[in-house]
Amino acid sequence: NSPSLPVKWTKPYFDCGRSNKWIVTASAPVVEYMPRYSDFIHLRRPRTVAVSAMDIEFERIDINPCPISDGNPEPNYFAGTARCKPSTMCEVIHGFGFRRGGYQCVCKPGYYYPWWHDGPFLGLEIEQATGAEYDVGFECLQVEELMVPPNEMPSFVERKRRSASLQDRFLDLISPSDSSPRVSPTEALSDSESTRQKRSTPRKVKKLVAKRSAIKSIRERMQERRFIPRYQGEKRFMRHKRDLFDQELYARMEKILYRKQNTNKGNCRTKPDYELFLPGDAGYGAERQFEGEARTALRLSHFLCDFLQNIDEYEEFGSVRGDKRLNETHILGEVLANVMSNFKILGSGAFFDRYKFRMSPPENNTDPRFVHGITREFFGPFAYTHTAADTDGTEKFRAVDYAGFKAPYTQQRWFRDMKARWQTNFEGLEQYTAKPMVRSDPNGTSLVRWEHYPLRYFAPKYEHGEWLRPTFKCDGMVDEWVVTYVAPFFGMNPLKTRLEFHGVVTVDVKLDFLELRQCPGDYSVANAFKNTARCHFKSQYCLPLPLQTPTQRYLRGAYKCECRQGYEYPFNDLSWFFDGQMMEEEYNKMLRGEPNRYDTLKCRIAGASSVTISWLLLSLSFFLYLWNRS
């Protein structure tokens, strides 16, 4: 149940003489069934045969100075070192590194920011402030006259029904029977002989209305005079400010979510091909939220680039021969490791171009056809996760070779587009330099350079890959909505003279882990869900908020509506914002004509926290009073 699984972390230490930096090492065991080639299968057991280690720069690790809580458990050496005031609470800022100030102080429920400060108090500003600045600032103001959200009426409360007689008594009180017909509307309606008297408009009001109409007509004439048509028949068009909520985008979002929810494993084969795709902007945010999963494919791409560009089996170092070529089992193990290492990845594959995968000759080969190895036309190992119905949800991992399918994978659009981009032009590839060192003995007495020192190879960056639009993979293996990242890899031509495209590596990430972004965005941002948040933007602004369901995040309501500067949260419910899911639910109730409180989910104008006396105004009022008396 440990989130780190078998990974062990060392204490921070200074890497003296090599990187000369403070680092932390993460290590994990390499397990194999031993003895490997025993005929007695029952004797084979999983045993640790090696250890894989990775050094991480310690100064890039964030510290959490907030108090101990559910999200900040013990032990934490820096817990409680944040300097937030009692009216605020601490929130950590990720990506700040190993230094002070990586937090922000937000107002507690029942408090609001002063009118001269917009947004939370940054921890970096608090740490840099002087003592006098800290004493008088970084404080939130208390909200007075809070309202209580309406709850269901208890059963012991008896509510009296209204009586029609009370209304008659009320009308008698406000309009006695002896009142004039002009004052009593009921008498005016009952008396058919009475005539309605027209009220007279004051002369000043008439002049003001006439002046306003004259100004309006002059303004319209000036606009018509300034307008110059660019072509015959063009009419004057007035541009208006774009709304922060777009009803057309909201309706389009409903259609996208309806298609996703109504496509599943059972009916995908009965639907046309176009219904198994979502628009490209429906996958907005995948390049940031799934960057870690995409770099899994990029890591395998870099390994293939390094291997194919540097390994030469014909090299000889005395009695030491060169390394062999890639083999099928190795690549199958790599794609299986990609799927097993991350629960968000449903499938991963390495697809070689035609006649680019060359295997070493088998051991004890006597066939003259395989003396120089085997060159396969297609080789596309693909691994995926499979949950059987009879295993109580236990995940199983399987692998298959796409080379055996009827339709070749080289005809797929994602493969053809990537090949067309990198077939002849390798401009933009990054050159990486590695300096491999080998221990002289198991004790690590000294380091010896590897035969090829340093190693240089060209490989793609993260930006060189491509995110495909959301797709339902109805292939009998994945059978889920996924977004796919494709990264190319490169090798040398047979003469070792230039680079050439060798294939792609893919990872399929489950779409349900993608969070929607409904907050307002620029018109140039390709986001299908922007400008669909139901906040009251006159008094509120929108911020993304992760949903509490980690396995189902491709849903509406992943935002919060916080009060703008000068406004305050009016309810006493231990919150300081309106949740997006509640806003969506109340809005849908309003559309269905059901009782709702959507119009009450707004922020109110912030008032003074207390009543104080201004001696200056009091003195001025007193002198004005004496001046008028005299």
XYZ file of C-alpha atoms in Angstrom:
630
model
C 0.000 0.000 0.000
C 3.030 2.296 0.076
C 2.872 4.910 -2.697
C 6.633 4.558 -3.240
C 6.393 0.732 -3.585
C 9.871 -0.819 -3.199
C 11.725 2.480 -3.656
C 14.063 3.432 -0.821
C 15.316 6.976 -0.236
C 18.656 7.929 1.261
C 19.398 10.881 3.481
C 20.587 14.060 1.720
C 24.345 13.997 1.215
C 26.938 16.101 -0.593
C 28.344 14.408 -3.689
C 31.917 15.563 -3.211
C 34.297 15.264 -6.118
C 31.728 14.365 -8.787
C 28.649 16.583 -9.129
C 29.574 18.677 -6.048
C 25.909 19.102 -5.194
C 23.542 18.018 -2.448
C 21.674 14.990 -3.789
C 19.167 12.344 -2.687
C 19.335 8.830 -4.089
C 16.325 6.644 -4.842
C 17.032 2.937 -5.216
C 14.857 -0.011 -6.248
C 15.630 -3.736 -6.599
C 15.819 -5.668 -9.868
C 14.113 -9.037 -9.416
C 14.482 -12.103 -11.611
C 13.379 -15.711 -11.395
C 16.459 -17.775 -10.603
C 17.893 -20.147 -11.592
C 17.018 -18.896 -15.044
C 17.646 -21.945 -17.231
C 16.816 -24.704 -14.763
C 14.741 -27.597 -16.030
C 13.125 -27.829 -12.631
C 10.554 -25.031 -12.784
C 9.437 -25.530 -9.190
C 12.885 -24.463 -7.973
C 12.701 -21.019 -9.541
C 12.098 -18.174 -7.108
C 12.125 -14.376 -7.455
C 15.506 -13.132 -6.262
C 17.183 -9.750 -6.221
C 19.951 -9.709 -8.809
C 20.712 -5.972 -9.047
C 19.776 -2.528 -7.752
C 18.714 0.455 -9.854
C 19.581 3.882 -8.422
C 18.850 7.457 -9.457
C 20.355 10.644 -7.997
C 18.080 13.677 -7.576
C 19.265 17.209 -6.862
C 18.231 17.975 -3.308
C 17.801 21.721 -3.783
C 14.991 21.114 -6.282
C 12.830 19.329 -3.722
C 10.087 21.505 -2.223
C 9.715 22.055 1.508
C 6.324 22.348 3.208
C 6.390 24.993 5.962
C 2.656 24.722 6.710
C 1.436 23.174 9.976
C 0.910 19.427 10.310
C -2.350 18.394 8.649
C -3.834 15.667 6.462
C -1.892 16.870 3.438
C 1.282 17.519 5.444
C 1.865 14.487 7.684
C 4.710 13.898 10.093
C 7.677 13.764 10.150
C 8.378 17.168 8.598
C 11.364 19.159 9.829
C 10.003 22.444 8.391
C 6.385 22.060 9.531
C 4.975 25.123 11.286
C 7.622 27.573 10.069
C 5.201 29.580 7.890
C 4.520 33.102 9.199
C 0.811 33.311 8.455
C -1.327 35.513 10.726
C -4.150 34.013 12.863
C -6.764 35.288 10.391
C -5.111 33.392 7.513
C -4.180 29.803 6.762
C -1.196 28.345 4.940
C -1.121 26.809 1.459
C 2.061 25.359 -0.028
C 3.292 26.477 -3.486
C 4.677 23.564 -5.478
C 7.815 23.924 -7.567
C 9.416 26.557 -5.328
C 12.436 24.459 -4.405
C 14.453 24.126 -1.217
C 14.172 27.713 0.039
C 11.983 29.853 2.248
C 8.791 31.464 1.042
C 7.255 28.541 -0.820
C 3.773 29.145 0.570
C 0.910 31.628 0.537
C -1.462 32.814 3.256
C -5.139 32.782 2.296
C -7.990 34.160 4.368
C -9.808 31.813 6.696
C -13.571 31.320 6.357
C -15.299 34.406 7.726
C -12.529 36.786 6.610
C -11.802 38.687 3.416
C -8.844 40.501 1.893
C -8.488 44.260 2.433
C -9.528 46.473 -0.433
C -5.905 47.540 -1.038
C -4.639 43.966 -1.499
C -5.626 41.601 -4.295
C -5.306 37.878 -3.718
C -3.380 35.793 -1.155
C -0.340 37.046 0.761
C 2.738 35.471 -0.826
C 5.164 33.802 1.535
C 8.157 35.303 -0.279
C 6.835 38.814 0.442
C 6.182 37.917 4.081
C 9.718 36.557 4.537
C 11.236 39.686 2.983
C 9.092 42.140 4.979
C 10.484 44.155 7.869
C 9.198 43.789 11.418
C 7.058 46.936 11.179
C 5.570 45.857 7.846
C 4.749 42.424 9.213
C 3.053 43.840 12.321
C 0.660 46.122 10.439
C 0.091 44.053 7.284
C -0.700 40.582 5.959
C -3.962 40.497 7.901
C -7.485 39.693 6.694
C -10.591 41.588 7.781
C -13.466 39.887 9.533
C -16.809 39.504 7.793
C -19.805 40.719 9.809
C -23.491 39.796 9.526
C -22.938 36.355 8.006
C -25.917 34.475 6.651
C -26.728 30.828 7.299
C -27.436 28.642 4.255
C -31.047 27.435 4.136
C -31.586 23.913 5.419
C -34.516 21.534 5.361
C -37.297 22.513 7.761
C -37.433 20.206 10.817
C -40.502 18.097 11.379
C -41.332 19.697 14.746
C -41.841 23.136 13.172
C -45.522 23.766 12.455
C -46.195 26.368 9.807
C -49.620 28.009 9.732
C -51.367 28.338 6.420
C -52.293 31.780 5.240
C -55.926 32.824 5.414
C -57.801 34.967 2.915
C -59.424 36.889 5.752
C -56.084 38.280 6.827
C -55.632 39.806 3.403
C -59.054 41.438 3.575
C -58.261 42.862 6.995
C -54.969 44.196 5.650
C -56.701 45.909 2.714
C -59.203 47.452 5.053
C -56.431 48.867 7.179
C -54.500 50.471 4.328
C -57.553 51.589 2.332
C -60.616 52.368 4.458
C -64.017 52.310 2.840
C -64.435 56.084 3.140
C -61.226 56.830 1.211
C -61.302 58.503 -2.179
C -61.393 56.364 -5.361
C -58.057 57.793 -6.466
C -56.347 56.480 -3.343
C -58.080 53.070 -3.268
C -57.530 50.973 -6.415
C -60.338 48.567 -5.449
C -62.847 51.399 -5.283
C -61.623 52.773 -8.591
C -62.251 49.457 -10.294
C -65.677 48.990 -8.760
C -66.854 52.470 -9.678
C -67.528 52.417 -13.388
C -68.386 56.105 -13.533
C -65.026 57.254 -12.213
C -62.394 58.218 -14.728
C -58.664 57.711 -14.395
C -56.773 60.931 -13.873
C -53.539 61.408 -15.752
C -50.564 62.563 -13.737
C -48.850 65.707 -14.881
C -45.114 65.584 -15.686
C -42.994 68.368 -14.178
C -41.474 70.844 -16.564
C -37.906 70.071 -15.485
C -38.377 66.376 -16.233
C -39.685 67.166 -19.703
C -36.667 69.335 -20.472
C -34.293 66.650 -19.198
C -35.884 63.922 -21.335
C -35.793 66.140 -24.415
C -32.149 66.982 -23.798
C -31.193 63.317 -23.466
C -33.009 62.372 -26.674
C -31.272 65.211 -28.514
C -27.852 64.075 -27.259
C -28.631 60.510 -28.336
C -29.676 61.567 -31.821
C -26.516 63.693 -32.195
C -24.344 60.763 -31.081
C -25.992 58.424 -33.598
C -25.525 60.945 -36.399
C -21.849 61.346 -35.518
C -21.324 57.551 -35.571
C -23.023 57.277 -38.937
C -20.898 60.151 -40.266
C -17.646 58.520 -39.071
C -18.514 55.138 -40.530
C -16.893 54.565 -43.941
C -18.041 51.362 -45.713
C -15.245 49.227 -47.125
C -17.486 47.666 -49.749
C -20.940 48.261 -51.141
C -23.706 47.202 -48.800
C -21.605 47.085 -45.632
C -23.473 48.192 -42.525
C -22.192 49.661 -39.320
C -21.399 47.047 -36.700
C -20.765 47.843 -33.049
C -18.361 45.540 -31.206
C -19.231 44.576 -27.663
C -17.141 43.174 -24.868
C -16.951 39.389 -24.936
C -18.879 37.685 -22.141
C -17.032 35.473 -19.675
C -19.728 32.826 -20.159
C -20.514 31.492 -23.629
C -23.814 29.672 -24.048
C -22.758 28.111 -27.360
C -19.608 26.648 -25.802
C -21.699 25.346 -22.909
C -24.023 23.522 -25.335
C -20.993 22.131 -27.199
C -19.548 20.888 -23.911
C -22.796 19.042 -23.215
C -22.556 17.257 -26.574
C -18.923 16.250 -25.987
C -19.633 14.825 -22.532
C -22.749 13.042 -23.836
C -20.722 11.303 -26.567
C -18.049 10.233 -24.091
C -20.503 8.881 -21.530
C -22.536 6.959 -24.111
C -19.605 5.177 -25.771
C -18.341 2.084 -24.003
C -16.868 -1.344 -24.594
C -20.233 -2.919 -25.306
C -21.438 -0.605 -28.108
C -18.231 0.767 -29.643
C -18.289 -1.708 -32.528
C -21.787 -0.613 -33.564
C -20.866 3.068 -33.824
C -19.375 4.770 -36.884
C -15.714 5.723 -36.807
C -16.289 9.448 -36.319
C -18.168 8.823 -33.047
C -15.077 7.166 -31.580
C -13.236 10.511 -31.626
C -13.622 13.730 -29.687
C -12.577 17.150 -30.999
C -8.928 17.990 -30.591
C -9.629 20.840 -28.171
C -11.470 18.392 -25.882
C -8.035 17.142 -24.787
C -6.837 20.578 -23.670
C -4.393 20.371 -20.763
C -3.018 16.897 -21.513
C 0.423 18.272 -22.387
C 0.743 19.683 -18.835
C -1.249 17.261 -16.697
C 0.156 14.136 -18.377
C 3.720 15.332 -18.894
C 5.060 12.674 -16.536
C 3.335 9.908 -18.484
C 4.573 11.339 -21.783
C 8.159 11.417 -20.521
C 7.851 7.679 -19.944
C 7.640 7.277 -23.716
C 10.367 9.884 -24.153
C 12.692 7.896 -21.875
C 12.300 4.792 -24.039
C 12.799 6.934 -27.150
C 16.088 8.267 -25.752
C 17.281 4.753 -24.908
C 16.561 3.548 -28.453
C 18.291 6.612 -29.943
C 21.367 6.069 -27.779
C 21.523 2.352 -28.524
C 20.934 2.570 -32.273
C 23.427 5.432 -32.778
C 26.307 4.129 -30.659
C 26.262 0.338 -30.504
C 28.236 -1.444 -33.216
C 28.426 -5.221 -32.941
C 31.455 -5.383 -35.268
C 33.709 -3.425 -32.902
C 36.510 -5.290 -31.196
C 38.450 -4.336 -28.062
C 41.072 -7.032 -27.988
C 39.346 -10.070 -26.555
C 36.180 -8.039 -25.845
C 33.560 -8.049 -28.565
C 31.055 -5.328 -29.272
C 27.515 -5.395 -27.955
C 24.823 -7.221 -29.825
C 21.834 -5.692 -31.519
C 18.443 -5.208 -29.935
C 16.317 -8.286 -29.451
C 12.570 -8.784 -29.284
C 12.480 -9.769 -25.632
C 14.248 -6.580 -24.573
C 11.768 -4.263 -26.328
C 8.808 -6.273 -25.034
C 10.154 -5.857 -21.517
C 10.547 -2.107 -21.986
C 6.954 -1.517 -23.112
C 5.672 -3.790 -20.340
C 7.656 -1.756 -17.803
C 6.051 1.442 -19.101
C 2.554 0.097 -18.421
C 3.395 -1.474 -15.080
C 5.137 1.645 -13.732
C 2.150 4.015 -13.977
C -1.500 3.239 -13.289
C -2.638 6.056 -15.597
C -1.016 4.400 -18.636
C -3.297 1.803 -20.217
C -1.027 0.903 -23.128
C 2.431 1.537 -24.533
C 4.174 0.446 -27.723
C 7.373 0.787 -29.742
C 6.690 0.660 -33.480
C 9.636 0.289 -35.863
C 9.566 1.474 -39.452
C 9.739 -1.067 -42.257
C 13.030 -3.024 -42.354
C 14.528 -0.954 -39.512
C 14.562 -3.629 -36.817
C 17.615 -5.865 -37.140
C 18.102 -8.702 -34.677
C 21.315 -10.452 -33.791
C 21.683 -14.025 -35.077
C 20.385 -16.680 -32.694
C 22.748 -18.572 -30.457
C 24.358 -21.662 -32.059
C 22.990 -20.647 -35.428
C 23.632 -23.032 -38.335
C 21.265 -21.488 -40.877
C 23.264 -19.497 -43.465
C 20.336 -17.118 -43.960
C 20.734 -15.770 -40.415
C 24.512 -15.425 -40.310
C 24.323 -11.621 -40.362
C 21.176 -11.355 -38.291
C 17.504 -11.067 -39.035
C 15.857 -7.987 -40.510
C 12.145 -7.866 -39.853
C 9.741 -5.931 -42.055
C 7.451 -5.010 -39.156
C 8.001 -5.077 -35.425
C 5.595 -3.263 -33.124
C 5.436 -4.662 -29.564
C 2.478 -3.232 -27.639
C 1.737 -3.814 -23.935
C -1.556 -3.079 -22.225
C -3.324 -3.603 -18.929
C -6.191 -6.055 -18.751
C -8.733 -6.456 -15.949
C -10.450 -9.816 -16.078
C -14.050 -10.133 -14.916
C -13.326 -13.205 -12.769
C -10.319 -11.822 -10.859
C -12.058 -9.276 -8.578
C -10.493 -6.307 -10.376
C -6.942 -7.635 -10.385
C -4.955 -6.078 -13.221
C -3.001 -8.257 -15.603
C -0.440 -7.086 -18.127
C -0.202 -8.508 -21.619
C 1.891 -7.841 -24.708
C 1.230 -8.365 -28.400
C 3.120 -7.712 -31.640
C 1.295 -5.426 -34.070
C 3.257 -6.989 -36.929
C 0.809 -9.896 -36.969
C -2.259 -7.758 -37.616
C -3.927 -7.620 -41.006
C -3.655 -3.822 -41.376
C -0.026 -2.604 -40.967
C 0.518 0.023 -38.314
C 2.687 2.030 -40.723
C -0.517 3.106 -42.488
C -1.979 4.652 -39.353
C -2.200 8.416 -39.454
C -0.198 8.984 -36.272
C 2.699 6.985 -37.734
C 2.553 8.589 -41.165
C 2.431 12.132 -39.778
C 5.398 11.569 -37.481
C 7.406 9.928 -40.264
C 6.617 12.739 -42.713
C 7.877 15.290 -40.193
C 11.195 13.560 -39.405
C 11.951 11.570 -42.543
C 14.351 14.068 -44.121
C 14.674 17.038 -41.766
C 16.335 16.538 -38.376
C 16.650 20.222 -37.524
C 15.819 20.891 -33.891
C 16.937 17.586 -32.403
C 18.869 17.906 -29.172
C 22.378 16.478 -28.886
C 22.935 14.752 -25.553
C 26.306 13.914 -24.063
C 26.739 11.139 -21.517
C 29.958 10.374 -19.645
C 29.605 6.785 -18.449
C 31.913 5.623 -15.678
C 32.316 2.035 -14.476
C 33.516 0.946 -11.045
C 36.923 -0.685 -11.052
C 35.799 -3.260 -8.465
C 32.608 -4.107 -6.532
C 33.749 -1.910 -3.650
C 33.946 1.162 -5.853
C 37.591 1.886 -5.145
C 37.905 4.005 -8.277
C 36.071 4.799 -11.475
C 37.124 3.719 -14.945
C 35.920 5.336 -18.112
C 33.845 3.239 -20.446
C 35.297 2.310 -23.837
C 33.248 5.032 -25.573
C 33.773 8.209 -23.571
C 31.852 10.432 -23.915
C 28.698 9.127 -25.617
C 26.873 11.514 -27.909
C 23.524 10.963 -29.560
C 20.671 12.980 -31.060
C 17.220 12.545 -29.539
C 13.896 14.437 -29.519
C 12.702 16.763 -26.791
C 9.290 16.695 -25.159
C 8.009 19.380 -27.530
C 8.918 17.259 -30.563
C 6.298 14.665 -29.642
C 2.617 14.963 -30.474
C -0.546 14.568 -28.421
C -3.391 12.996 -30.389
C -7.013 13.922 -29.869
C -9.119 11.845 -27.426
C -9.982 8.480 -28.959
C -11.923 5.429 -27.908
C -9.618 2.501 -28.679
C -12.096 -0.209 -29.629
C -9.487 -2.884 -30.306
C -10.419 -5.588 -27.809
C -7.404 -4.735 -25.648
C -7.644 -1.210 -24.201
C -11.357 -0.475 -24.870
C -11.246 2.913 -23.127
C -11.186 6.626 -23.917
C -7.502 7.579 -24.101
C -5.214 10.390 -25.187
C -2.049 9.198 -26.904
C 1.426 10.724 -26.905
C 3.724 9.841 -29.821
C 7.513 10.360 -29.674
C 9.942 9.518 -32.519
C 13.303 7.783 -32.233
C 16.241 7.774 -34.638
C 19.174 5.574 -35.622
C 22.009 5.480 -38.130
C 21.776 4.249 -41.690
C 23.559 0.984 -42.619
C 26.705 2.923 -43.567
C 26.759 4.834 -40.253
C 26.931 8.145 -42.132
C 23.714 9.974 -41.279
C 20.605 9.884 -39.119
C 17.340 8.375 -40.254
C 13.863 7.878 -38.841
C 13.453 4.449 -37.232
C 10.020 4.517 -35.569
C 7.854 5.903 -32.763
C 7.064 5.171 -29.112
C 3.511 5.669 -27.845
C 1.725 5.785 -24.492
C -2.072 5.686 -24.051
C -3.273 7.622 -20.982
C -6.786 7.175 -19.653
C -8.946 10.191 -20.444
C -10.817 10.051 -17.126
C -7.695 11.362 -15.350
C -7.783 14.621 -17.348
C -9.231 17.626 -15.510
C -11.434 20.032 -17.423
C -10.644 23.745 -17.483
C -13.929 25.686 -17.535
C -12.584 29.045 -16.419
C -12.463 31.934 -18.922
C -9.605 31.819 -21.412
C -8.232 33.782 -24.333
C -9.920 33.429 -27.685
C -6.747 31.900 -29.146
C -6.641 29.015 -26.632
C -7.944 25.765 -28.144
C -10.012 24.656 -25.155
C -13.453 23.159 -25.741
C -14.533 23.862 -22.145
C -13.366 27.444 -21.619
C -15.940 30.129 -20.716
C -18.401 27.540 -19.383
C -17.957 28.143 -15.636
C -21.165 29.325 -13.936
C -19.582 31.925 -11.644
C -21.106 35.371 -11.068
C -18.225 37.208 -12.696
C -19.264 40.631 -11.484
C -18.427 39.653 -7.903
C -16.401 36.442 -8.436
C -13.489 35.058 -10.422
C -12.841 31.474 -11.465
C -9.951 29.215 -10.394
C -9.330 25.524 -11.212
C -10.095 23.096 -8.378
C -9.331 19.351 -8.629
C -12.298 17.075 -8.073
C -12.397 14.787 -5.054
C -12.795 11.715 -7.297
C -9.241 10.980 -8.555
C -10.356 8.249 -10.984
C -13.154 10.319 -12.565
C -11.989 13.842 -13.341
C -13.316 14.342 -16.859
C -16.464 15.931 -15.430
C -17.950 19.375 -15.029
C -17.449 21.465 -11.917
C -13.652 21.267 -11.506
C -13.398 24.927 -10.475
C -14.215 27.289 -7.639
C -15.684 30.792 -7.607
C -13.803 33.085 -5.235
C -14.830 36.610 -4.320
C -13.223 39.502 -6.145
C -11.352 42.304 -4.460
C -13.857 44.414 -2.533
C -16.366 41.564 -2.123
C -16.864 39.036 0.671
C -18.298 35.546 1.105
C -21.704 35.999 2.759
C -22.421 32.555 4.278
C -21.322 31.057 7.573
C -20.447 27.530 6.388
C -16.656 27.238 6.963
C -15.852 28.039 3.353
C -14.623 31.043 1.433
C -15.599 30.085 -2.130
C -18.460 28.534 -4.092
C -17.719 25.029 -5.355
C -18.072 24.495 -9.105
C -20.077 21.283 -8.748
C -22.621 23.092 -6.593
C -22.853 25.914 -9.147
C -23.427 23.415 -11.972
C -26.073 21.535 -9.996
C -28.004 24.658 -9.043
C -27.802 25.977 -12.598
C -29.243 22.737 -13.975
C -32.052 22.932 -11.408
C -32.841 26.434 -12.605
C -32.979 25.235 -16.227
C -35.371 22.424 -15.256
C -37.612 24.820 -13.357
C -36.930 23.194 -9.980
C -36.412 25.087 -6.698
C -32.834 26.314 -6.578
C -30.643 28.947 -5.030
C -28.440 29.731 -8.010
C -29.247 33.464 -7.833
C -28.129 33.587 -4.195
C -24.672 32.078 -4.834
C -22.992 35.456 -5.213
C -20.533 37.515 -3.238
C -21.677 40.721 -1.619
C -19.917 44.053 -1.368
C -17.515 44.019 1.567
C -18.511 46.351 4.397
C -16.629 47.774 7.348
C -15.661 45.212 9.946
C -16.633 47.489 12.840
C -18.128 50.913 13.594
C -15.499 53.538 14.480
C -15.629 57.236 15.298
C -13.888 59.746 13.035
C -12.961 62.743 15.159
C -12.198 64.760 12.049
C -15.711 64.318 10.632
C -17.229 64.923 14.053
C -15.307 68.182 14.493
C -16.150 69.311 10.957
C -19.846 68.629 11.530
C -19.753 70.592 14.774
C -18.128 73.647 13.124
C -20.641 73.530 10.263
C -23.458 73.429 12.778
C -22.087 76.499 14.550
C -21.589 78.259 11.186
C -25.221 77.715 10.258
C -26.393 78.923 13.662
C -24.499 82.146 13.244
